[in-house]
Amino acid sequence: MVSIAENLDRVRERIAHAAAKSGRSTNDVELVVITKTHPVEKVREAIDAGQTLFGESRVQEARAKIPELPSNVRWHFVGHLQKNKVRHALPLFEMIHSVDSLALAQDMNRIAQEEGLHPRLLLEVNVAGEWSKFGFAPDKLREQMEALLALPRLSILGLMTIPPLAEEAEASREYFVQLREVRDHLQTEFRVDLAHLSMGMTQDFPIAVEEGATLVRVGTAIFGERSKR
Ligand SMILES: *Cc1c(COP(=O)(O)O)cnc(C)c1O
């Protein structure tokens, strides 16, 4: 069996290759290793292989796992965040990739105020329409951007998307391009810096890097298939 360390090397190589191909620096792309469903022993192997940034998509699971692991590793939250989990999530994660509604952002702002925190986050955009039940439709995001930017506790650092499942990795490219374009328009219209694009998973991360991803979220290519839960 191929080791987690070898898988990590391979993924990092593919990121570097995709970056070079599109004239980008590898340093501008960070690998977020997604640990959901995988036990802490496997996460430790990845840490031993030099990985320091991980992602979880469920607060419950993260609350059990994170305290078991060295405190110098960094965690990002990438899943749908339920409002009743915000208070638990905020202190655990250095970035929330998946803020998908104004109501959630308002709750985060209020709780961050109460807890004395300054959350860093990305806005999840549903660029593919019907496909996902989560995320801002691009038009809705433009409508609500002013209200989002007015929330004083929140640092909005960029956008995230999950494209529709497809057989071919290439099918994701148009959604990655769309996310970048939505970002570019918002930056111009609202004079904000949205430096981060979180896009690309095992299936399609090299394409995401070619299209400007700064954060790729990869699980299966590193830990193998997840068992069904
Ligand atoms: C599980 C998950 C990933 C990783 O998916 P893989 O296909 O295993 O690489 C990335 N992003 C989100 C939001 C996820 O939930």
Short mmCIF file of C-alpha atoms and ligand atoms in Angstrom, two decimals:
data_model
loop_
_atom_site.label_atom_id
_atom_site.label_comp_id
_atom_site.label_asym_id
_atom_site.label_seq_id
_atom_site.Cartn_x
_atom_site.Cartn_y
_atom_site.Cartn_z
CA MET A 1 0.00 0.00 0.00
CA VAL A 2 1.21 3.48 -0.80
CA SER A 3 1.91 5.53 2.32
CA ILE A 4 0.26 8.78 3.34
CA ALA A 5 3.68 10.46 3.03
CA GLU A 6 3.99 9.30 -0.58
CA ASN A 7 0.45 10.42 -1.35
CA LEU A 8 1.22 13.84 0.09
CA ASP A 9 4.36 14.13 -2.04
CA ARG A 10 2.41 13.18 -5.11
CA VAL A 11 -0.35 15.72 -4.42
CA ARG A 12 2.22 18.45 -3.75
CA GLU A 13 3.98 17.58 -7.02
CA ARG A 14 0.74 17.82 -8.94
CA ILE A 15 0.00 21.21 -7.35
CA ALA A 16 3.48 22.42 -8.31
CA HIS A 17 3.07 21.14 -11.84
CA ALA A 18 -0.33 22.80 -12.29
CA ALA A 19 1.00 26.06 -10.84
CA ALA A 20 4.00 26.05 -13.17
CA LYS A 21 1.79 25.27 -16.13
CA SER A 22 -0.31 28.36 -15.47
CA GLY A 23 2.57 30.65 -14.56
CA ARG A 24 1.74 30.73 -10.86
CA SER A 25 3.98 30.26 -7.86
CA THR A 26 3.46 27.09 -5.83
CA ASN A 27 3.77 29.26 -2.75
CA ASP A 28 0.46 30.87 -3.63
CA VAL A 29 -1.39 27.57 -3.27
CA GLU A 30 -1.97 25.94 0.09
CA LEU A 31 -2.99 22.32 0.49
CA VAL A 32 -5.74 21.76 3.05
CA VAL A 33 -5.77 18.06 3.89
CA ILE A 34 -9.35 17.01 4.62
CA THR A 35 -9.46 14.53 7.49
CA LYS A 36 -13.19 13.86 7.82
CA THR A 37 -13.99 10.25 8.76
CA HIS A 38 -10.26 9.43 9.12
CA PRO A 39 -8.85 8.58 12.55
CA VAL A 40 -6.27 10.73 14.34
CA GLU A 41 -3.58 8.08 13.73
CA LYS A 42 -3.78 8.79 10.02
CA VAL A 43 -3.72 12.51 10.62
CA ARG A 44 -0.55 12.01 12.68
CA GLU A 45 1.08 10.27 9.74
CA ALA A 46 0.36 13.31 7.61
CA ILE A 47 1.75 15.59 10.32
CA ASP A 48 4.90 13.45 10.50
CA ALA A 49 5.21 13.91 6.73
CA GLY A 50 5.27 17.67 7.22
CA GLN A 51 1.63 18.65 6.67
CA THR A 52 0.42 21.39 9.03
CA LEU A 53 -2.93 22.49 7.61
CA PHE A 54 -6.03 20.32 7.85
CA GLY A 55 -9.75 20.63 7.23
CA GLU A 56 -12.87 19.14 8.77
CA SER A 57 -16.45 19.37 7.61
CA ARG A 58 -18.30 18.48 10.80
CA VAL A 59 -18.00 20.34 14.06
CA GLN A 60 -18.75 17.31 16.25
CA GLU A 61 -16.00 15.28 14.65
CA ALA A 62 -13.55 18.18 14.80
CA ARG A 63 -14.24 18.73 18.49
CA ALA A 64 -13.29 15.13 19.19
CA LYS A 65 -10.21 15.09 16.98
CA ILE A 66 -8.52 18.44 17.28
CA PRO A 67 -7.65 18.18 21.00
CA GLU A 68 -5.95 14.83 20.32
CA LEU A 69 -3.48 16.37 17.91
CA PRO A 70 -0.57 18.78 18.34
CA SER A 71 -1.73 22.32 18.98
CA ASN A 72 0.55 23.79 16.32
CA VAL A 73 -1.42 22.24 13.46
CA ARG A 74 -3.93 24.56 11.84
CA TRP A 75 -7.54 23.72 11.08
CA HIS A 76 -10.00 25.04 8.51
CA PHE A 77 -13.72 24.31 8.50
CA VAL A 78 -15.03 23.38 5.04
CA GLY A 79 -18.52 21.91 5.59
CA HIS A 80 -21.98 23.35 6.01
CA LEU A 81 -21.98 25.17 9.34
CA GLN A 82 -25.19 24.94 11.32
CA LYS A 83 -26.02 28.02 13.35
CA ASN A 84 -26.15 26.10 16.60
CA LYS A 85 -22.54 24.96 16.04
CA VAL A 86 -20.99 28.39 15.45
CA ARG A 87 -19.97 28.96 19.05
CA HIS A 88 -18.10 25.66 19.15
CA ALA A 89 -16.57 26.12 15.71
CA LEU A 90 -15.12 29.61 16.01
CA PRO A 91 -12.33 28.89 18.49
CA LEU A 92 -11.29 25.67 16.72
CA PHE A 93 -10.75 26.93 13.19
CA GLU A 94 -8.45 29.59 11.82
CA MET A 95 -10.65 29.89 8.75
CA ILE A 96 -14.24 28.98 7.85
CA HIS A 97 -14.46 28.28 4.09
CA SER A 98 -18.15 27.81 3.89
CA VAL A 99 -20.19 30.78 5.08
CA ASP A 100 -23.23 30.27 2.91
CA SER A 101 -25.83 32.81 4.01
CA LEU A 102 -26.15 36.32 5.37
CA ALA A 103 -28.02 34.96 8.38
CA LEU A 104 -25.11 32.67 9.24
CA ALA A 105 -22.63 35.53 8.83
CA GLN A 106 -24.75 37.72 11.13
CA ASP A 107 -24.83 34.99 13.75
CA MET A 108 -21.08 34.53 13.48
CA ASN A 109 -20.54 38.23 13.88
CA ARG A 110 -22.70 38.37 17.01
CA ILE A 111 -21.10 35.30 18.59
CA ALA A 112 -17.59 36.50 17.68
CA GLN A 113 -18.41 39.76 19.46
CA GLU A 114 -19.56 37.89 22.56
CA GLU A 115 -16.51 35.64 22.54
CA GLY A 116 -13.98 38.32 21.65
CA LEU A 117 -12.99 36.61 18.38
CA HIS A 118 -12.27 37.87 14.86
CA PRO A 119 -13.19 35.04 12.47
CA ARG A 120 -11.53 34.79 9.06
CA LEU A 121 -13.82 33.39 6.44
CA LEU A 122 -14.66 32.69 2.83
CA LEU A 123 -18.10 32.97 1.26
CA GLU A 124 -19.39 29.82 -0.40
CA VAL A 125 -20.79 30.51 -3.84
CA ASN A 126 -23.13 28.17 -5.63
CA VAL A 127 -21.95 28.89 -9.16
CA ALA A 128 -23.67 25.85 -10.65
CA GLY A 129 -27.24 26.80 -9.67
CA GLU A 130 -29.47 23.83 -8.89
CA TRP A 131 -26.64 21.47 -7.96
CA SER A 132 -26.03 22.53 -4.40
CA LYS A 133 -28.44 23.53 -1.68
CA PHE A 134 -25.72 25.55 0.03
CA GLY A 135 -23.96 28.70 -1.00
CA PHE A 136 -24.84 32.16 -2.27
CA ALA A 137 -26.15 32.44 -5.80
CA PRO A 138 -23.82 34.96 -7.49
CA ASP A 139 -26.59 37.59 -7.88
CA LYS A 140 -27.68 37.20 -4.30
CA LEU A 141 -24.12 37.65 -3.14
CA ARG A 142 -23.83 40.95 -5.00
CA GLU A 143 -27.07 42.09 -3.36
CA GLN A 144 -25.90 41.10 0.10
CA MET A 145 -22.22 41.98 -0.14
CA GLU A 146 -22.63 45.40 1.41
CA ALA A 147 -24.41 43.89 4.42
CA LEU A 148 -21.73 41.19 4.73
CA LEU A 149 -18.89 43.68 4.58
CA ALA A 150 -20.57 45.77 7.26
CA LEU A 151 -20.23 43.00 9.87
CA PRO A 152 -17.34 44.39 11.90
CA ARG A 153 -16.03 41.20 13.48
CA LEU A 154 -15.69 39.25 10.24
CA SER A 155 -12.72 39.25 7.88
CA ILE A 156 -13.99 38.14 4.48
CA LEU A 157 -10.92 36.90 2.64
CA GLY A 158 -12.30 35.25 -0.48
CA LEU A 159 -14.69 32.74 -2.01
CA MET A 160 -15.18 28.99 -2.04
CA THR A 161 -17.11 26.63 -4.29
CA ILE A 162 -17.95 22.97 -4.71
CA PRO A 163 -18.71 22.13 -8.37
CA PRO A 164 -21.21 19.43 -9.36
CA LEU A 165 -19.97 15.85 -9.25
CA ALA A 166 -18.81 14.83 -12.69
CA GLU A 167 -17.02 11.94 -14.36
CA GLU A 168 -14.44 14.19 -15.92
CA ALA A 169 -12.25 16.56 -13.93
CA GLU A 170 -12.32 18.98 -16.86
CA ALA A 171 -16.05 19.49 -16.25
CA SER A 172 -15.17 21.49 -13.12
CA ARG A 173 -13.11 24.04 -15.00
CA GLU A 174 -16.03 26.26 -16.03
CA TYR A 175 -17.18 26.52 -12.40
CA PHE A 176 -13.70 27.44 -11.20
CA VAL A 177 -13.50 30.12 -13.90
CA GLN A 178 -16.91 31.40 -12.82
CA LEU A 179 -15.86 31.61 -9.19
CA ARG A 180 -12.78 33.61 -10.17
CA GLU A 181 -14.91 35.94 -12.27
CA VAL A 182 -17.44 36.45 -9.48
CA ARG A 183 -14.49 37.28 -7.22
CA ASP A 184 -13.02 39.74 -9.73
CA HIS A 185 -16.36 41.54 -10.11
CA LEU A 186 -16.92 41.78 -6.36
CA GLN A 187 -13.42 43.14 -5.87
CA THR A 188 -14.01 45.89 -8.40
CA GLU A 189 -17.55 46.73 -7.37
CA PHE A 190 -17.00 46.75 -3.61
CA ARG A 191 -13.32 47.74 -3.56
CA VAL A 192 -12.39 44.79 -1.37
CA ASP A 193 -9.52 42.35 -1.43
CA LEU A 194 -10.79 38.78 -1.89
CA ALA A 195 -7.41 37.13 -2.27
CA HIS A 196 -8.47 33.56 -1.57
CA LEU A 197 -10.22 31.09 -3.84
CA SER A 198 -10.92 27.76 -2.16
CA MET A 199 -11.62 25.29 -4.95
CA GLY A 200 -10.53 21.85 -6.07
CA MET A 201 -10.81 18.45 -4.40
CA THR A 202 -9.21 15.05 -5.15
CA GLN A 203 -11.02 14.83 -8.46
CA ASP A 204 -10.07 18.20 -9.88
CA PHE A 205 -7.51 20.11 -7.78
CA PRO A 206 -4.90 20.48 -10.57
CA ILE A 207 -7.51 22.22 -12.70
CA ALA A 208 -8.49 24.44 -9.78
CA VAL A 209 -4.84 25.46 -9.38
CA GLU A 210 -4.64 26.29 -13.08
CA GLU A 211 -7.68 28.54 -12.64
CA GLY A 212 -6.39 30.39 -9.60
CA ALA A 213 -7.12 28.36 -6.46
CA THR A 214 -5.17 29.52 -3.40
CA LEU A 215 -6.58 26.74 -1.19
CA VAL A 216 -7.23 23.21 -2.44
CA ARG A 217 -9.15 20.79 -0.23
CA VAL A 218 -7.91 17.24 -0.71
CA GLY A 219 -8.87 14.15 1.29
CA THR A 220 -9.16 10.95 -0.73
CA ALA A 221 -5.92 11.37 -2.70
CA ILE A 222 -4.09 11.40 0.62
CA PHE A 223 -5.96 9.06 2.94
CA GLY A 224 -7.75 6.80 0.45
CA GLU A 225 -11.48 6.25 0.16
CA ARG A 226 -13.72 7.18 3.08
CA SER A 227 -15.95 4.49 4.45
CA LYS A 228 -19.63 5.37 4.21
CA ARG A 229 -21.10 6.86 7.32
C1 LIG B 1 -14.76 15.96 1.86
C2 LIG B 1 -14.53 17.30 1.29
C3 LIG B 1 -13.40 17.57 0.50
C4 LIG B 1 -12.37 16.52 0.12
O1 LIG B 1 -12.89 15.67 -0.84
P1 LIG B 1 -11.99 14.55 -1.54
O2 LIG B 1 -12.73 14.23 -2.77
O3 LIG B 1 -11.89 13.42 -0.57
O4 LIG B 1 -10.66 15.15 -1.84
C5 LIG B 1 -13.24 18.86 0.03
N1 LIG B 1 -14.13 19.84 0.32
C6 LIG B 1 -15.21 19.61 1.07
C7 LIG B 1 -16.15 20.73 1.34
C8 LIG B 1 -15.44 18.35 1.58
O5 LIG B 1 -16.55 18.13 2.32
#
